[in-house]
Amino acid sequence: MANASFNNPKRLLRVPSPVAHAAFQKALVISALLLVIVVLAIMLSLAIHSFPSLKAFGFTFFFSKTWDPVSGRFGALVFLIGTLLTSFLALLICLPFSLAIGIFIGEYHREGIVSSFLKQVTELLAGIPSVIYGFWGLFVFVPVVRNLEMKLGVLPYGVGIFAASVILSVMVVPYAASIGREVISMVPSDIKEAGYALGATRQEVVTKIILPYARSGILAGILLALGRALGETMAVTMVIGNANIIPRSIFSPGNTMASVIANEFTEATGELYLSSLIQVGLLLFLVAVGINILGRYIIKKVSIEA
Amino acid sequence: MRKLVLISFVLALLVLPAPPGAGGMELLGAGATFPYPLYSKMFYSYWKETGTKVNYQPIGSGGGIRQLINRTVDFGGSDAFMSDEALSKSPATILHIPICIGAVVLTYNLPGKPGLRFTPNLVADIFLGKIKRWNDQSIEEINPGIRLPEIDIMVIRRSDGSGTTFVFTDYLTRVSKEWDTKVGRGKAVNWPIGLGAKGNPGVTGLIRHLPGTVGYTELGYALLNGLPVARLLNKYGEFIKPSTASTSKAAAIPLPMDTRVSLTNSDTPEGYPISSFTWILVYREQAYGKRPLQKAVELAKLLWWMTHEAQRYTEPLHYGTLPQEASERAEKIITSITYDGERVFQ
């Protein structure tokens, strides 16, 4: 019964009617547009709801480091700095590791047990819920950082920018690595062979041919990882220390935009307080969009026309 | 054909409402997380005894009040009473019914777990960042015979907005002028120093793992985690150990008719000074929306049970029991609930 259409050549060869064709096309357009509309609607509603705070503080909201719910004075500078600092630091830490994984699986060991095992494990990292990273960070990693801080002679909080960045870097490795691996494995073999023919060693082929060829794809992976790091909430809030101060060193506690929203939204009373939190959300949204646009521009600049 | 059956089955599952509960009525509540362990125990027992199901969502006091104002729940739960201004803005008269008393305790991580004593000024100075080391003279003076280590004090406080923070900062605002002008009271405040941790579990977790820390948490969480709790000097010059008994005694003061009163630094010789009621909030007039009379009756019955028989669940879960006067006030408030102007409960 299920195979009826295959037994009936007439049905198989039937040309779709113009009506069905048009309906199909319409459905495609509608679903594509719907997504765009949702994104715009999110931005619009964030903007509308942050209007009271925008009216009260104007642009000082972005430069003020005071966040005082009691007296109703709000500024987002501390959170902006915290978010950017942890995200870029995480990216810096994850870069060598994700690149190494990408080259290892994409070039050196394309097949076999080792590579498929490594691939599975990196992908598993992406599937672990962030609260688990947070718990692991708080109970296992933070004491390690504390020992390190005691040896360095800084105030041994354990939690702080450094702990948050390291946890974040582990979380974003799979994003950067999987795209890196994909583009590295797609580097055409004729140009690699050309390299070998000229007497290049394998290492030279990797650094002088494969990496330059794949750099736009590698950058795209990094951009994806950065987007993930910017918005990460749960794991960061558990290990960053949630102190509303501008961090003086990487071992200092801090706070991020996503984590202040998650922490204070449920109990935020009063229009201005709620609206300021929403404006922090709007800022986070704009930062993510801005970095994305900048990233695409850079990718375009460095990409090699194939 | 088989596919069609499957699809219609899935659709039916999606569209058809869940089968109604076996007989009993269902009441819906939302609000404070602080009394949630007690409430879930109470509501479970109530369901076993009467067949009335109570569904309570611990979404925070602010959320509970918002949902009550929007009339999406039968009752709200809150650790902080509603201000006169908030009450005047609400669509109808809202009643506060005290259910139990909670204590916020000071807990710390020091080698040897010494039993410390604190004065109100000391607590304020530590949380203002003015006392920086554990072996500070002002701490040693009131803790004679205890050798305090020469390490930095690390303050741990809540990062999320919470009723616990409100009660604690309300206390500090009452006992310290400097705290009042610099920080003030609120569910979230602009802390001068310290690390923020999410929820009571977050605070106790950090304190357990970091030597030299001090923080505030609910009594139950500190005891559950085996953390030491500090004795606190009260108005009468007594160092009071936080316990369910001393918490309960903090409420043994003349109460206003609507029970909307802060118990911090209250005027009792044996009461623990950082205590607070937690309330359930309902509308006085229950005939709104399309609510049947039966719902109003069940709600009043539940509230009566919670402030009477169910008080036996408070102590084992580390909450203070309502003292005589508070439970009499609660009775008066519950009997004032009406449906279409008629009292629902005699």
XYZ file of C-alpha atoms in Angstrom:
652
model
C 0.000 0.000 0.000
C 2.809 2.328 0.864
C 4.466 1.562 -2.449
C 1.393 2.298 -4.502
C 2.869 5.366 -6.112
C 5.901 3.438 -7.327
C 3.792 0.729 -8.936
C 1.860 3.259 -10.843
C 4.072 4.879 -13.483
C 1.427 7.432 -14.341
C 1.475 8.773 -10.823
C 5.237 8.850 -10.728
C 5.507 10.795 -13.938
C 2.704 13.138 -13.191
C 3.678 16.755 -13.742
C 2.789 18.877 -10.707
C -0.121 21.152 -11.430
C 0.622 24.868 -11.637
C -1.578 25.412 -8.577
C 0.427 22.960 -6.472
C 3.624 24.481 -7.730
C 2.525 27.971 -6.770
C 1.353 26.770 -3.359
C 4.693 25.109 -2.753
C 6.548 28.263 -3.659
C 4.295 30.331 -1.471
C 4.893 28.047 1.476
C 8.635 28.417 1.043
C 8.457 32.189 0.886
C 6.153 32.409 3.890
C 8.349 30.239 6.096
C 11.456 32.144 5.091
C 9.799 35.494 5.734
C 8.365 34.317 9.029
C 11.848 33.865 10.416
C 12.879 37.351 9.375
C 9.709 38.768 10.882
C 10.364 36.994 14.192
C 13.868 38.455 14.443
C 12.627 41.940 13.617
C 9.728 41.567 16.038
C 12.106 40.582 18.834
C 14.226 43.630 18.179
C 11.195 45.874 17.953
C 9.656 44.648 21.195
C 12.989 44.991 22.985
C 13.252 48.551 21.723
C 9.673 49.414 22.708
C 9.987 47.974 26.208
C 13.325 49.643 26.837
C 11.899 53.021 25.949
C 11.201 54.145 29.571
C 14.805 53.529 30.542
C 16.091 55.088 27.328
C 14.036 58.169 28.131
C 15.276 58.318 31.723
C 18.974 57.752 31.140
C 19.568 58.433 27.457
C 22.995 57.433 26.257
C 24.503 57.610 29.746
C 22.978 54.147 30.174
C 25.784 52.731 28.063
C 28.587 54.575 29.873
C 27.464 54.477 33.473
C 28.832 51.777 35.749
C 26.227 52.184 38.483
C 23.519 49.543 38.755
C 21.418 50.425 41.758
C 17.899 48.954 41.837
C 17.158 50.628 45.188
C 17.654 54.222 44.047
C 16.679 53.411 40.437
C 19.901 54.384 38.683
C 20.988 52.007 35.965
C 23.985 51.747 33.674
C 25.206 48.833 31.586
C 28.924 49.526 31.173
C 30.022 46.891 33.704
C 27.998 44.173 31.992
C 29.088 45.212 28.498
C 32.750 45.009 29.487
C 32.197 41.686 31.284
C 30.492 40.126 28.270
C 33.091 41.286 25.750
C 36.015 40.377 28.009
C 34.848 36.836 28.781
C 33.791 36.116 25.193
C 36.982 37.271 23.520
C 39.164 35.702 26.184
C 37.278 32.429 25.697
C 37.823 32.707 21.964
C 41.537 33.281 22.450
C 41.823 30.210 24.667
C 39.735 27.972 22.416
C 41.439 29.016 19.172
C 44.584 26.820 19.308
C 42.606 23.801 20.488
C 39.820 24.036 17.941
C 42.322 24.684 15.160
C 44.381 21.670 16.224
C 41.306 19.440 16.300
C 40.243 20.767 12.908
C 43.639 20.059 11.324
C 43.977 16.684 13.026
C 40.625 15.360 11.867
C 40.364 17.364 8.656
C 43.824 16.652 7.328
C 45.938 14.146 9.249
C 43.405 11.476 10.232
C 40.382 11.738 8.033
C 39.187 8.232 8.712
C 39.628 5.565 11.312
C 38.736 4.937 14.908
C 40.847 7.761 16.338
C 39.310 10.447 14.207
C 35.727 9.279 14.585
C 36.234 9.010 18.336
C 37.659 12.526 18.502
C 34.866 13.825 16.306
C 32.197 12.255 18.494
C 33.748 13.611 21.669
C 33.988 17.187 20.373
C 30.410 17.003 19.207
C 29.404 15.630 22.595
C 30.827 18.788 24.182
C 28.235 20.811 22.295
C 25.443 18.622 23.612
C 26.185 18.984 27.320
C 23.671 21.306 29.016
C 25.321 24.506 30.186
C 24.176 24.083 33.778
C 26.391 21.019 33.949
C 29.374 23.048 32.780
C 28.453 25.525 35.493
C 28.347 22.891 38.224
C 31.539 21.290 37.072
C 33.151 24.714 36.918
C 32.013 25.686 40.376
C 32.892 22.486 42.164
C 35.904 21.175 40.257
C 37.520 23.934 38.245
C 37.095 26.900 40.610
C 39.101 25.244 43.437
C 41.910 24.640 40.921
C 41.852 28.316 39.923
C 41.882 29.231 43.612
C 45.078 27.252 44.161
C 46.615 28.948 41.165
C 45.594 32.365 42.488
C 47.107 31.619 45.885
C 50.392 30.736 44.205
C 50.232 33.946 42.161
C 49.475 35.978 45.251
C 46.164 37.510 44.085
C 42.997 37.455 46.176
C 41.895 33.809 45.872
C 38.253 34.136 44.841
C 38.439 31.249 42.403
C 35.370 32.518 40.598
C 35.826 35.441 38.210
C 36.573 36.489 34.643
C 39.307 33.877 34.218
C 37.239 30.907 35.418
C 34.282 32.030 33.293
C 36.449 32.434 30.177
C 37.996 28.977 30.508
C 34.600 27.304 31.013
C 33.234 29.252 28.056
C 36.176 28.250 25.874
C 35.488 24.563 26.508
C 31.857 25.140 25.604
C 32.580 26.857 22.288
C 35.385 24.570 21.039
C 32.990 22.247 19.164
C 31.492 25.139 17.178
C 34.837 26.457 16.004
C 36.307 22.973 15.522
C 33.513 21.374 13.499
C 33.386 24.129 10.880
C 37.186 24.279 10.815
C 37.358 20.536 10.189
C 34.766 20.773 7.436
C 36.573 23.474 5.458
C 40.020 21.966 6.027
C 38.855 18.633 4.651
C 37.393 20.418 1.624
C 40.682 21.978 0.533
C 41.123 20.559 -3.023
C 43.738 17.850 -3.188
C 45.239 19.169 -6.421
C 46.605 22.287 -4.751
C 47.907 20.223 -1.833
C 49.568 17.861 -4.299
C 51.028 20.853 -6.095
C 52.600 21.838 -2.812
C 54.088 18.401 -2.278
C 55.341 18.404 -5.862
C 57.287 21.557 -5.097
C 58.975 19.725 -2.232
C 56.985 21.116 0.664
C 56.877 19.106 3.884
C 53.515 18.177 5.350
C 53.803 20.889 7.972
C 54.509 23.440 5.272
C 51.500 22.289 3.289
C 49.321 22.722 6.387
C 50.592 26.155 7.348
C 51.210 27.618 3.899
C 48.456 26.078 1.797
C 45.633 24.534 3.807
C 45.239 27.177 6.513
C 45.364 30.177 4.142
C 42.936 28.442 1.799
C 40.503 27.570 4.580
C 40.841 30.766 6.599
C 37.480 32.259 5.713
C 35.727 29.059 6.788
C 37.782 28.890 9.968
C 36.808 32.487 10.693
C 33.159 31.632 10.138
C 33.483 28.887 12.760
C 35.082 31.318 15.177
C 32.270 33.766 14.574
C 29.719 31.093 15.424
C 31.663 30.268 18.585
C 31.773 33.936 19.529
C 28.028 34.246 19.108
C 27.558 31.324 21.430
C 29.961 32.786 23.995
C 28.264 36.204 24.000
C 24.894 34.831 24.952
C 25.885 32.048 27.320
C 24.128 32.577 30.629
C 23.888 29.737 33.082
C 27.449 28.436 33.157
C 28.891 31.943 33.231
C 26.683 33.234 36.009
C 27.711 30.319 38.203
C 31.441 30.993 37.982
C 31.907 34.698 37.255
C 31.220 36.008 40.750
C 28.387 38.357 39.706
C 30.064 41.452 41.101
C 28.994 44.666 39.394
C 32.472 46.141 39.102
C 34.793 46.808 36.202
C 37.338 43.989 36.465
C 40.860 45.163 37.247
C 42.543 41.887 36.290
C 41.481 38.633 34.676
C 41.209 37.073 38.137
C 38.770 39.735 39.303
C 35.058 38.882 39.564
C 32.718 40.544 37.101
C 29.284 40.241 35.539
C 27.833 39.845 32.057
C 24.742 41.125 30.283
C 23.122 37.726 29.939
C 23.766 36.840 33.548
C 22.366 40.042 35.049
C 19.177 39.560 33.038
C 18.827 35.954 34.155
C 19.545 36.877 37.765
C 17.338 39.885 38.233
C 14.464 39.550 35.777
C 12.143 37.391 37.888
C 12.101 39.740 40.870
C 12.410 43.033 39.036
C 9.629 45.278 40.265
C 8.972 48.738 38.955
C 8.768 49.886 35.369
C 12.185 51.515 35.192
C 14.001 48.494 36.638
C 12.305 46.082 34.240
C 12.829 48.407 31.320
C 16.532 48.802 32.134
C 16.954 45.027 32.152
C 15.224 44.854 28.775
C 17.539 47.559 27.502
C 20.495 45.416 28.587
C 18.892 42.685 26.460
C 18.628 45.079 23.542
C 22.293 45.986 23.969
C 23.262 42.318 23.961
C 21.207 41.814 20.818
C 22.880 44.767 19.101
C 26.366 43.650 20.155
C 25.714 40.180 18.732
C 24.377 41.630 15.474
C 27.254 44.116 15.236
C 29.913 41.481 15.752
C 28.210 39.270 13.189
C 28.184 42.007 10.564
C 31.807 42.875 11.270
C 32.715 39.203 11.097
C 31.024 38.724 7.729
C 32.884 41.738 6.410
C 36.214 40.293 7.552
C 35.385 36.878 6.094
C 34.616 38.486 2.755
C 37.904 40.380 2.846
C 40.075 37.360 3.540
C 38.284 34.720 1.509
C 40.088 33.334 -1.524
C 38.036 33.236 -4.686
C 37.865 29.587 -5.608
C -4.261 4.966 5.327
C -2.116 3.949 8.271
C -0.477 7.344 8.119
C -3.814 9.075 8.258
C -4.762 7.184 11.398
C -1.459 8.094 12.998
C -1.808 11.763 12.138
C -5.345 11.981 13.423
C -4.231 10.238 16.609
C -1.448 12.775 17.166
C -3.835 15.611 16.402
C -6.337 14.239 18.864
C -3.656 14.133 21.540
C -2.790 17.750 20.872
C -6.302 19.070 20.702
C -8.220 17.138 23.346
C -7.872 18.542 26.853
C -6.224 16.387 29.502
C -8.733 14.233 31.366
C -10.042 16.079 34.423
C -8.614 15.038 37.787
C -10.421 12.349 39.733
C -13.172 14.319 41.401
C -11.233 16.920 43.429
C -10.941 20.619 42.884
C -7.704 22.261 41.787
C -6.292 25.500 43.140
C -3.525 27.428 41.440
C -0.853 29.473 43.154
C 2.457 31.101 42.299
C 5.093 33.126 44.065
C 7.901 33.033 46.607
C 10.531 30.323 46.383
C 11.557 30.684 50.032
C 8.578 28.780 51.550
C 8.391 26.336 48.633
C 9.756 23.285 50.530
C 7.110 23.863 53.207
C 4.313 24.556 50.754
C 4.990 21.486 48.655
C 4.925 19.332 51.796
C 1.707 21.015 52.972
C -0.039 20.799 49.602
C 0.872 17.166 49.174
C -0.571 16.295 52.573
C -3.659 18.385 51.859
C -4.245 16.520 48.616
C -3.940 13.180 50.455
C -6.334 14.302 53.184
C -8.992 16.109 51.184
C -8.499 15.299 47.497
C -8.074 18.978 46.675
C -5.070 19.526 44.484
C -2.972 22.656 44.936
C -0.557 23.567 42.199
C 2.087 26.054 43.379
C 4.695 27.491 41.014
C 7.773 28.880 42.815
C 8.509 31.713 40.378
C 9.497 34.388 42.886
C 7.490 36.856 44.967
C 7.404 39.517 42.258
C 6.034 37.050 39.722
C 3.462 35.765 42.203
C 2.114 39.244 42.828
C 2.063 40.002 39.086
C 0.073 36.817 38.396
C -2.399 37.603 41.169
C -2.899 41.114 39.789
C -3.518 39.593 36.354
C -5.895 37.109 38.022
C -4.253 34.091 36.463
C -3.827 32.354 39.846
C -6.052 31.785 42.885
C -3.388 32.962 45.302
C 0.081 34.469 45.281
C 2.980 33.891 47.661
C 5.325 36.651 48.799
C 8.150 37.180 51.290
C 7.722 40.929 51.253
C 4.359 42.543 51.932
C 2.876 44.761 49.248
C 3.372 48.492 49.772
C 0.424 50.830 50.271
C 1.121 52.218 46.826
C 1.101 48.767 45.175
C -2.105 47.872 47.026
C -3.861 51.030 45.916
C -2.988 50.197 42.304
C -4.339 46.635 42.494
C -7.730 45.978 40.887
C -9.403 44.884 44.174
C -8.635 44.523 47.875
C -5.818 42.060 48.480
C -5.430 40.239 51.806
C -2.130 39.135 53.367
C -2.284 35.867 55.298
C 0.869 34.964 57.261
C 1.791 31.294 56.894
C 5.113 30.901 58.684
C 8.206 32.791 59.775
C 11.581 32.466 58.145
C 15.031 33.370 59.427
C 17.999 34.674 57.482
C 21.230 33.584 59.131
C 24.858 34.601 58.838
C 27.050 31.693 57.970
C 30.762 31.448 57.293
C 33.659 29.181 56.442
C 36.499 29.322 58.938
C 38.920 26.575 59.972
C 37.577 24.685 62.989
C 34.029 26.045 62.497
C 34.097 28.308 65.567
C 30.710 29.500 66.890
C 30.891 33.240 66.267
C 28.898 36.126 67.682
C 28.070 39.218 65.664
C 26.693 42.631 66.556
C 24.500 44.613 64.139
C 27.291 47.151 63.537
C 29.760 44.406 62.815
C 27.469 42.841 60.216
C 26.914 46.205 58.546
C 30.633 47.016 58.541
C 31.537 43.636 57.052
C 28.959 43.952 54.271
C 29.989 47.576 53.643
C 33.562 46.379 53.181
C 34.900 48.350 56.147
C 36.156 45.306 58.073
C 38.495 43.428 55.788
C 40.171 40.717 57.860
C 38.853 38.036 60.168
C 41.320 38.887 62.941
C 40.078 42.490 63.027
C 39.959 43.843 66.548
C 36.240 44.543 66.439
C 35.473 40.885 65.688
C 37.901 39.577 68.299
C 36.498 41.878 70.985
C 33.065 40.278 70.988
C 34.386 36.770 70.422
C 36.821 36.378 73.322
C 38.690 33.103 73.454
C 38.324 32.372 69.742
C 41.475 32.496 67.675
C 40.556 34.064 64.374
C 42.789 33.471 61.353
C 44.646 36.277 59.619
C 42.797 35.925 56.322
C 40.673 38.225 54.190
C 36.920 38.303 54.664
C 35.145 37.374 51.455
C 31.521 38.460 51.348
C 29.083 36.194 49.501
C 25.612 37.457 48.687
C 22.769 36.691 46.297
C 23.148 37.657 42.648
C 19.470 37.143 41.839
C 16.657 39.277 43.138
C 15.222 37.548 46.204
C 13.081 37.884 49.298
C 16.022 36.662 51.371
C 18.051 39.665 50.243
C 15.120 41.929 51.015
C 14.834 40.659 54.594
C 18.593 40.899 55.151
C 18.986 44.411 53.712
C 15.819 45.494 55.543
C 17.560 44.458 58.768
C 20.784 46.294 57.886
C 18.827 49.402 56.920
C 17.183 49.412 60.352
C 20.359 48.895 62.362
C 22.856 50.984 60.399
C 22.478 54.607 59.306
C 25.389 54.230 56.939
C 23.815 51.209 55.239
C 20.552 53.117 54.934
C 22.180 56.044 53.106
C 24.689 54.088 51.027
C 22.764 50.969 50.005
C 19.218 50.672 51.342
C 16.753 47.797 51.195
C 15.551 45.814 48.202
C 15.314 42.410 46.557
C 18.480 43.346 44.678
C 20.752 46.157 45.822
C 23.955 47.853 44.711
C 26.363 45.863 46.887
C 29.525 47.718 47.890
C 31.579 44.495 47.845
C 31.356 40.755 47.539
C 30.680 37.919 45.159
C 27.184 37.139 43.959
C 25.845 33.592 43.804
C 22.526 32.410 42.425
C 19.939 31.203 44.886
C 20.384 29.813 48.374
C 22.139 26.715 46.982
C 24.629 28.932 45.125
C 25.459 30.938 48.245
C 25.876 27.892 50.484
C 27.891 26.187 47.728
C 30.395 29.044 47.508
C 30.685 29.381 51.269
C 31.329 25.680 51.678
C 34.137 25.757 49.136
C 35.873 29.052 49.919
C 37.638 29.494 53.269
C 37.274 32.975 54.725
C 33.802 33.586 53.281
C 30.776 34.975 55.075
C 27.262 35.251 53.686
C 23.579 35.175 54.473
C 21.179 32.383 53.692
C 17.965 30.891 54.962
C 18.258 28.918 58.176
C 17.252 25.613 56.602
C 19.902 25.798 53.887
C 22.716 26.543 56.350
C 21.722 23.625 58.606
C 21.221 21.287 55.662
C 24.769 22.024 54.491
C 26.309 21.670 57.936
C 27.460 25.297 57.987
C 27.957 27.187 61.263
C 25.473 29.971 62.011
C 26.321 33.109 63.979
C 24.560 34.312 67.122
C 23.320 37.848 66.671
C 22.970 40.624 69.226
C 19.366 41.817 69.534
C 17.827 45.000 70.942
C 17.852 43.638 74.478
C 21.596 42.949 74.493
C 21.188 39.189 74.088
C 23.132 37.115 71.582
C 20.380 35.049 69.969
C 21.055 31.741 68.295
C 18.966 31.397 65.147
C 16.496 28.523 65.467
C 12.893 27.839 64.619
C 11.979 28.695 68.221
C 13.779 32.060 68.328
C 12.443 32.857 64.842
C 8.903 32.191 65.977
C 9.435 34.426 69.015
C 10.457 37.321 66.780
C 6.814 37.523 65.686
C 5.488 37.732 69.251
C 4.911 41.471 68.980
C 1.742 43.533 68.688
C 0.708 43.008 65.075
C -1.303 45.334 62.855
C -4.691 43.983 61.740
C -3.483 43.239 58.206
C -0.196 41.637 59.470
C 1.802 43.739 57.029
C 4.806 44.314 59.251
C 8.526 43.740 59.093
C 9.874 41.507 61.856
C 13.525 42.483 61.457
C 15.090 43.862 64.636
C 11.698 43.349 66.278
C 11.008 44.329 69.863
C 11.228 40.957 71.622
C 13.805 39.850 74.196
C 14.168 36.317 72.848
C 13.442 36.802 69.153
C 16.064 36.336 66.454
C 16.430 39.746 64.800
C 16.553 38.756 61.100
C 13.144 37.105 60.788
C 10.239 37.654 58.456
C 6.721 36.449 57.791
C 5.968 34.862 54.479
C 2.462 35.525 53.221
C -0.152 34.114 50.925
C -2.034 36.800 49.029
C -5.655 36.486 47.933
C -8.444 38.803 46.874
C -11.000 39.583 49.590
C -13.841 39.394 47.074
C -13.629 35.971 45.451
C -16.459 36.364 42.906
C -14.430 37.480 39.922
C -13.993 36.099 36.458
C -16.070 32.939 36.218
C -15.015 31.453 39.543
C -17.608 29.224 41.151
C -18.459 29.633 44.835
C -16.937 26.234 45.507
C -13.485 27.519 44.567
C -13.691 30.360 47.052
C -14.796 27.940 49.769
C -11.968 25.532 49.001
C -9.425 28.351 49.045
C -10.610 29.609 52.437
C -10.557 26.060 53.803
C -7.017 25.553 52.542
C -5.813 28.803 54.121
C -7.439 27.890 57.430
C -5.772 24.486 57.345
C -2.367 25.989 56.526
C -2.502 28.424 59.436
C -3.759 25.756 61.871
C -3.306 21.987 61.464
C -0.519 22.325 58.901
C 1.619 24.377 61.281
C 3.001 21.032 62.475
C 5.041 20.832 59.251
C 6.922 24.085 59.919
C 9.480 23.019 62.568
C 10.818 19.895 60.856
C 11.475 21.995 57.750
C 13.197 24.787 59.774
C 10.465 27.415 59.561
C 9.139 29.294 62.579
C 5.591 28.430 63.663
C 3.005 31.222 63.797
C 2.668 32.497 67.371
C -0.769 32.774 69.003
C -1.426 36.379 68.053
C -0.412 35.932 64.433
C -2.666 32.934 63.985
C -5.596 34.834 65.535
C -4.996 37.659 63.067
C -4.873 35.097 60.262
C -8.239 33.676 61.386
C -9.848 37.122 61.272
C -8.444 37.771 57.816
C -9.527 34.395 56.411
C -13.073 34.799 57.729
C -13.284 38.206 56.042
C -13.067 36.588 52.592
C -16.329 37.068 50.699
C -18.102 35.760 47.627
C -20.554 38.258 46.154
C -20.440 40.145 49.432
C -21.297 37.080 51.547
C -18.710 35.576 53.862
C -17.599 32.197 52.599
C -16.228 30.853 55.856
C -17.646 31.095 59.368
